[in-house]
GROMACS .gro file of C-alpha atoms in nm:
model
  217
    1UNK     CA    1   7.891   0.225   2.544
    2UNK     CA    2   8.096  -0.060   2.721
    3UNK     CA    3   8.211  -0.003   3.096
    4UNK     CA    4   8.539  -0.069   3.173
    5UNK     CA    5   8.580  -0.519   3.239
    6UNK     CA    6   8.402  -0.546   2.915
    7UNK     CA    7   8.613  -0.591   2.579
    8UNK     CA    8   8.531  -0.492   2.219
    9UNK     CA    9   8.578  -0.694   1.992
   10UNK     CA   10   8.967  -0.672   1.839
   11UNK     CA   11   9.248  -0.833   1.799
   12UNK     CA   12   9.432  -1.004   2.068
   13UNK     CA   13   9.653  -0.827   2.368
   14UNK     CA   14   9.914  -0.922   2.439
   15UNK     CA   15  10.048  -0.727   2.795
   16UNK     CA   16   9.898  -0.636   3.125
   17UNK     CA   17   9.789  -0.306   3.020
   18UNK     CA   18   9.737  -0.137   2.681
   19UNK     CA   19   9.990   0.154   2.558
   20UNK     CA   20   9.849   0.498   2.487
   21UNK     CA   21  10.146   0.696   2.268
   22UNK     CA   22  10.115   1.099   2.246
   23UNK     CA   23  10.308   1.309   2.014
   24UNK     CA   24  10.473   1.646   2.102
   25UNK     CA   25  10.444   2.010   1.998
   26UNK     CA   26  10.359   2.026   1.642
   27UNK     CA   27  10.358   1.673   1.606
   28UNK     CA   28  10.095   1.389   1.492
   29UNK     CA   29  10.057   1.016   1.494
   30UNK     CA   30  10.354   1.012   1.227
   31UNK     CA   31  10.585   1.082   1.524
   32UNK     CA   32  10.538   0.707   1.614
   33UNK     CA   33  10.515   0.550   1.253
   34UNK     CA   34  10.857   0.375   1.311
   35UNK     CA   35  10.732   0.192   1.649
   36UNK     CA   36  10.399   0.116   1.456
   37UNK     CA   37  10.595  -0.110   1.134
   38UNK     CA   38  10.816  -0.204   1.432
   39UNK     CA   39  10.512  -0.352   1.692
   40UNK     CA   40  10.322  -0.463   1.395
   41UNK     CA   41  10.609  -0.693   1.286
   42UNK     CA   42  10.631  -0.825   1.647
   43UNK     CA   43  10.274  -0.911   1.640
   44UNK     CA   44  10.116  -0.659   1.866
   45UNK     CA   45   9.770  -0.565   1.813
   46UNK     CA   46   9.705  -0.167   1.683
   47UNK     CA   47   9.363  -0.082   1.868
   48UNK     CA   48   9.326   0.252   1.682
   49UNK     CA   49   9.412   0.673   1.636
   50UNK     CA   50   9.256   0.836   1.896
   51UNK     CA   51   9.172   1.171   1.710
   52UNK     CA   52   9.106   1.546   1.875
   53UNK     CA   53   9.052   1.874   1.728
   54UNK     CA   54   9.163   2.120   2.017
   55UNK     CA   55   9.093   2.420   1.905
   56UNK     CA   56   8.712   2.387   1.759
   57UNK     CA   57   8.608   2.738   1.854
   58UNK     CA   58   8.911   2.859   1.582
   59UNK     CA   59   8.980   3.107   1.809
   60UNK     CA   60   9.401   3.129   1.789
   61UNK     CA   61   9.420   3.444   2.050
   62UNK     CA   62   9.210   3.264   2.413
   63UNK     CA   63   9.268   2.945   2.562
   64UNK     CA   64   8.911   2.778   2.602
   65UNK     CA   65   8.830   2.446   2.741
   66UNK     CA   66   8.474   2.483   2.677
   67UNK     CA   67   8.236   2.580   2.324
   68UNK     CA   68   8.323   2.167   2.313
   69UNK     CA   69   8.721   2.185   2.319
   70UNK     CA   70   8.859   1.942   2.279
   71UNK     CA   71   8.625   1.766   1.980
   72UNK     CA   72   8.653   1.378   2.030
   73UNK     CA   73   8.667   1.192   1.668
   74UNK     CA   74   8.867   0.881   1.835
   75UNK     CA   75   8.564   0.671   1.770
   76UNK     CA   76   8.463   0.899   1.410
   77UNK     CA   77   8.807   0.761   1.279
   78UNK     CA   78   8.746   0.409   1.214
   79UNK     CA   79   8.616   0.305   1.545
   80UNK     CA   80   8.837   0.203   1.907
   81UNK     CA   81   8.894  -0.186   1.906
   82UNK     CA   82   9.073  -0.381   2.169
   83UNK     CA   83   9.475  -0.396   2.080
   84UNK     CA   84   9.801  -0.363   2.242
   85UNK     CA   85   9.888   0.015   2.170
   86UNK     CA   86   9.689   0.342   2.041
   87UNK     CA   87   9.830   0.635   1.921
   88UNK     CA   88   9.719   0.993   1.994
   89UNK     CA   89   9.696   1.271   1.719
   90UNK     CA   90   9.577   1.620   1.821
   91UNK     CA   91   9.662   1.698   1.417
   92UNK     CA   92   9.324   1.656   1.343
   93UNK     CA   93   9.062   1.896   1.148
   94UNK     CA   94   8.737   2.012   1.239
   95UNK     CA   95   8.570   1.761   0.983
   96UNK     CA   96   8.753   1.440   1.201
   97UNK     CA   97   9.003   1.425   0.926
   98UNK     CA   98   9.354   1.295   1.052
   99UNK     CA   99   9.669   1.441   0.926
  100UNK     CA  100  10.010   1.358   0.949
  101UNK     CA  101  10.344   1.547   0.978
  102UNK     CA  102  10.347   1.723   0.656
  103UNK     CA  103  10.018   1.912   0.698
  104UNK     CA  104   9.910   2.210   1.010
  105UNK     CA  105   9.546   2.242   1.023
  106UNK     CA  106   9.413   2.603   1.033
  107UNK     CA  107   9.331   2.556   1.406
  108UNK     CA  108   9.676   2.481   1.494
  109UNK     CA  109   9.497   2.205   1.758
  110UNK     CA  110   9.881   2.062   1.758
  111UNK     CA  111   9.973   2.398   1.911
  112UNK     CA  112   9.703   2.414   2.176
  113UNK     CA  113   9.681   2.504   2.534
  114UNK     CA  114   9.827   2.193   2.794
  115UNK     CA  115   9.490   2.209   2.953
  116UNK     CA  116   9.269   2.083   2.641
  117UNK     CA  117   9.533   1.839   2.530
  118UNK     CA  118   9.479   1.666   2.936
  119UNK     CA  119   9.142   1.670   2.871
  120UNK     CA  120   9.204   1.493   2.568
  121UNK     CA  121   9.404   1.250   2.716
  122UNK     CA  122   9.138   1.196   2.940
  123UNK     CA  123   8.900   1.078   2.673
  124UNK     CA  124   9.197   0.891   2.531
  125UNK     CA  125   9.199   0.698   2.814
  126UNK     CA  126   8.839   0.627   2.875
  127UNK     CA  127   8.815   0.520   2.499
  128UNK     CA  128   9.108   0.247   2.582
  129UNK     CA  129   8.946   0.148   2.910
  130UNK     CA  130   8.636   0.093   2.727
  131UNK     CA  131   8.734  -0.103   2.432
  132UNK     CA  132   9.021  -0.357   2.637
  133UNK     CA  133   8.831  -0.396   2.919
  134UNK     CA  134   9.157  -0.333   3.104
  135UNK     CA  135   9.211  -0.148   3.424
  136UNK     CA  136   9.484   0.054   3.370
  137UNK     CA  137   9.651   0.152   3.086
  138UNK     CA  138   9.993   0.283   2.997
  139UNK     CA  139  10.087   0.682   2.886
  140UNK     CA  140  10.417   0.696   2.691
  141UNK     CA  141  10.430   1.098   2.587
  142UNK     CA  142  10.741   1.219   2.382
  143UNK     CA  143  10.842   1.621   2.446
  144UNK     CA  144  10.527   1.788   2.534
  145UNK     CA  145  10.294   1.469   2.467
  146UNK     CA  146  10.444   1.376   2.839
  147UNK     CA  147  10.331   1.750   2.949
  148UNK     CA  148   9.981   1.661   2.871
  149UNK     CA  149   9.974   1.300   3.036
  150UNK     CA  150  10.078   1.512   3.314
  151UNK     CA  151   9.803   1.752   3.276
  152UNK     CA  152   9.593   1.441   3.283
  153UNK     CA  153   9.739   1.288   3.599
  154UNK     CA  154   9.860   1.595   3.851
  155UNK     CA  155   9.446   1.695   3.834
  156UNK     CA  156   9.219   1.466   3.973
  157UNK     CA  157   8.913   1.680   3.783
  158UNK     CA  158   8.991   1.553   3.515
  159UNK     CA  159   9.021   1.174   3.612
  160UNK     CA  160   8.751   0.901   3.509
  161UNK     CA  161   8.401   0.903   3.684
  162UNK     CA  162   8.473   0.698   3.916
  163UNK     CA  163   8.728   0.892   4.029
  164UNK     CA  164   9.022   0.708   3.940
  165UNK     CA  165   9.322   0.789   3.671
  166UNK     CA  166   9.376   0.424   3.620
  167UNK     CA  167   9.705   0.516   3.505
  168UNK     CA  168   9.929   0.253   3.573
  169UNK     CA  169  10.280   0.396   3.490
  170UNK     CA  170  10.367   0.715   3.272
  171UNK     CA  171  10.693   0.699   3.067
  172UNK     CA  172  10.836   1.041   2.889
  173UNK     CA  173  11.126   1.073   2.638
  174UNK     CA  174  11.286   1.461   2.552
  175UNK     CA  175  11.013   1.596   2.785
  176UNK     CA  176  11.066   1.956   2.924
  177UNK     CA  177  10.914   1.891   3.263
  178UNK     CA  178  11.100   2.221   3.391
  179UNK     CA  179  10.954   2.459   3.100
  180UNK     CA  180  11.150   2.574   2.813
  181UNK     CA  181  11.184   2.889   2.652
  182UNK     CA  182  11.374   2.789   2.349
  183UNK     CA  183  11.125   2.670   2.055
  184UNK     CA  184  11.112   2.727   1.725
  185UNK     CA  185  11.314   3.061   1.730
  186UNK     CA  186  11.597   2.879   1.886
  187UNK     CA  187  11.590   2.535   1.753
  188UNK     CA  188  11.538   2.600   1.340
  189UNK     CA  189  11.403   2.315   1.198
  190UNK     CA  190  11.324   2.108   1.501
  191UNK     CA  191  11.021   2.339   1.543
  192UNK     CA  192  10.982   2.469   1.164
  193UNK     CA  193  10.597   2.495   1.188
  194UNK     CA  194  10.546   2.624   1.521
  195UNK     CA  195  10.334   2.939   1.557
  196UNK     CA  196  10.540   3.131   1.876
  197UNK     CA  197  10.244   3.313   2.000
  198UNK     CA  198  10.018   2.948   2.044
  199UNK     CA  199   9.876   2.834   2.373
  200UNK     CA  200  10.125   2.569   2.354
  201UNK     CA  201  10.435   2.817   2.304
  202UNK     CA  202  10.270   2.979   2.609
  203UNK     CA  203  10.245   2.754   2.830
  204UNK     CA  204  10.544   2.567   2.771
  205UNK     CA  205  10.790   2.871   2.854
  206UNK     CA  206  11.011   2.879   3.184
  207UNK     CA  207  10.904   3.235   3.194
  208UNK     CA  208  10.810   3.485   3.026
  209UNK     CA  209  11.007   3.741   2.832
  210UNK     CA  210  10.802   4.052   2.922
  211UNK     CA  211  10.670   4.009   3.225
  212UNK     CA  212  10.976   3.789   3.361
  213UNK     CA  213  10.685   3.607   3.529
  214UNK     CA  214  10.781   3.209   3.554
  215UNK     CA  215  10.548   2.986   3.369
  216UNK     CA  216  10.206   2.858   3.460
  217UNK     CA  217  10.332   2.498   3.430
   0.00000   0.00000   0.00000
């Protein structure tokens, strides 16, 4: 595959450094389908949906980064072609199909631990590197989407090979960087889908209602 310096062939780019977007809890790459008709009709380049399954050992009850979590389809999905922006989507099945908003896959790989969806966005950013030939690129999370860049960034094990995040700025919008322990219970609709015992739920919380323990992130 490519090194990073050397472009695929795409469409043009058109800024400094190519835009990675990642969705939130129960979320997909519908979560940024209104900045997609927007940056389209601006002229910016789409270089493709970087797709993960997170959960491929369909086990719903243990958080495991190995057995291959997470599985990488970004380049199963249509291929990874030079462009302005990508978009993240952990709603993805264990065939590489994926789905939107309006479907949860039996793995519930939108719901999994904050530890697979870094890894994730580690891949996510190699793929980018790869295809722009770029340096850096750019991590714009929304809600817990800006949890996992973080994952990504705040461990250096989980960085590029050459040791490097080549991250060069993260942006988050409605991101619970101090926990939260109100999720679907508490917020109705906002969460509809969400499965309160996931790895996601988990990890997410301030603390923990049994133990009182504070959370792990």
């Amino acid at each position: 595959s490519p090194s990073f310096g050397e472009e695929r062939a795409g469409a043009p780019q058109h800024f400094p450094y190519p835009v990675i977007f990642i969705h939130g809890l129960t979320g997909s790459s519908d979560t940024w389908s209104w900045f997609y008709d927007y940056a389209l009709n601006q002229g910016w380049s789409f270089g493709g949906q970087l797709a993960f399954n997170l959960n491929s050992d369909d086990d719903l009850g243990y958080s495991n980064i190995y057995n291959g979590n997470p599985i990488d389809f970004a380049d199963f999905n249509n291929g990874i072609m030079a462009g302005d922006f990508y978009i993240v989507n952990f709603n993805t099945g264990l065939d590489g199909t994926a789905y939107g908003s309006n479907y949860n896959t039996a793995t519930q790989s939108n719901q999994a631990a904050i530890a697979k969806q870094g890894l994730a966005i580690r891949n996510a950013v190699t793929h980018v590197l790869q295809a722009t030939g770029k340096e850096k690129v750019i991590l714009l999370g929304h809600s817990m989407g800006g949890l996992a860049a973080r994952q990504y960034l705040q461990n250096d094990n989980f960085w590029q090979q050459d040791g490097s995040h080549h991250v060069a700025k993260l942006i988050t919008s409605g991101t619970p960087h101090g926990g939260s322990n109100s999720t679907g219970t508490f917020l109705f609709d906002a969460f509809l889908d969400v499965d309160e015992r996931s790895d996601a739920v988990r990890d997410l919380h301030r603390s923990y209602f049994y133990s009182f323990d504070e959370g792990v992130f």
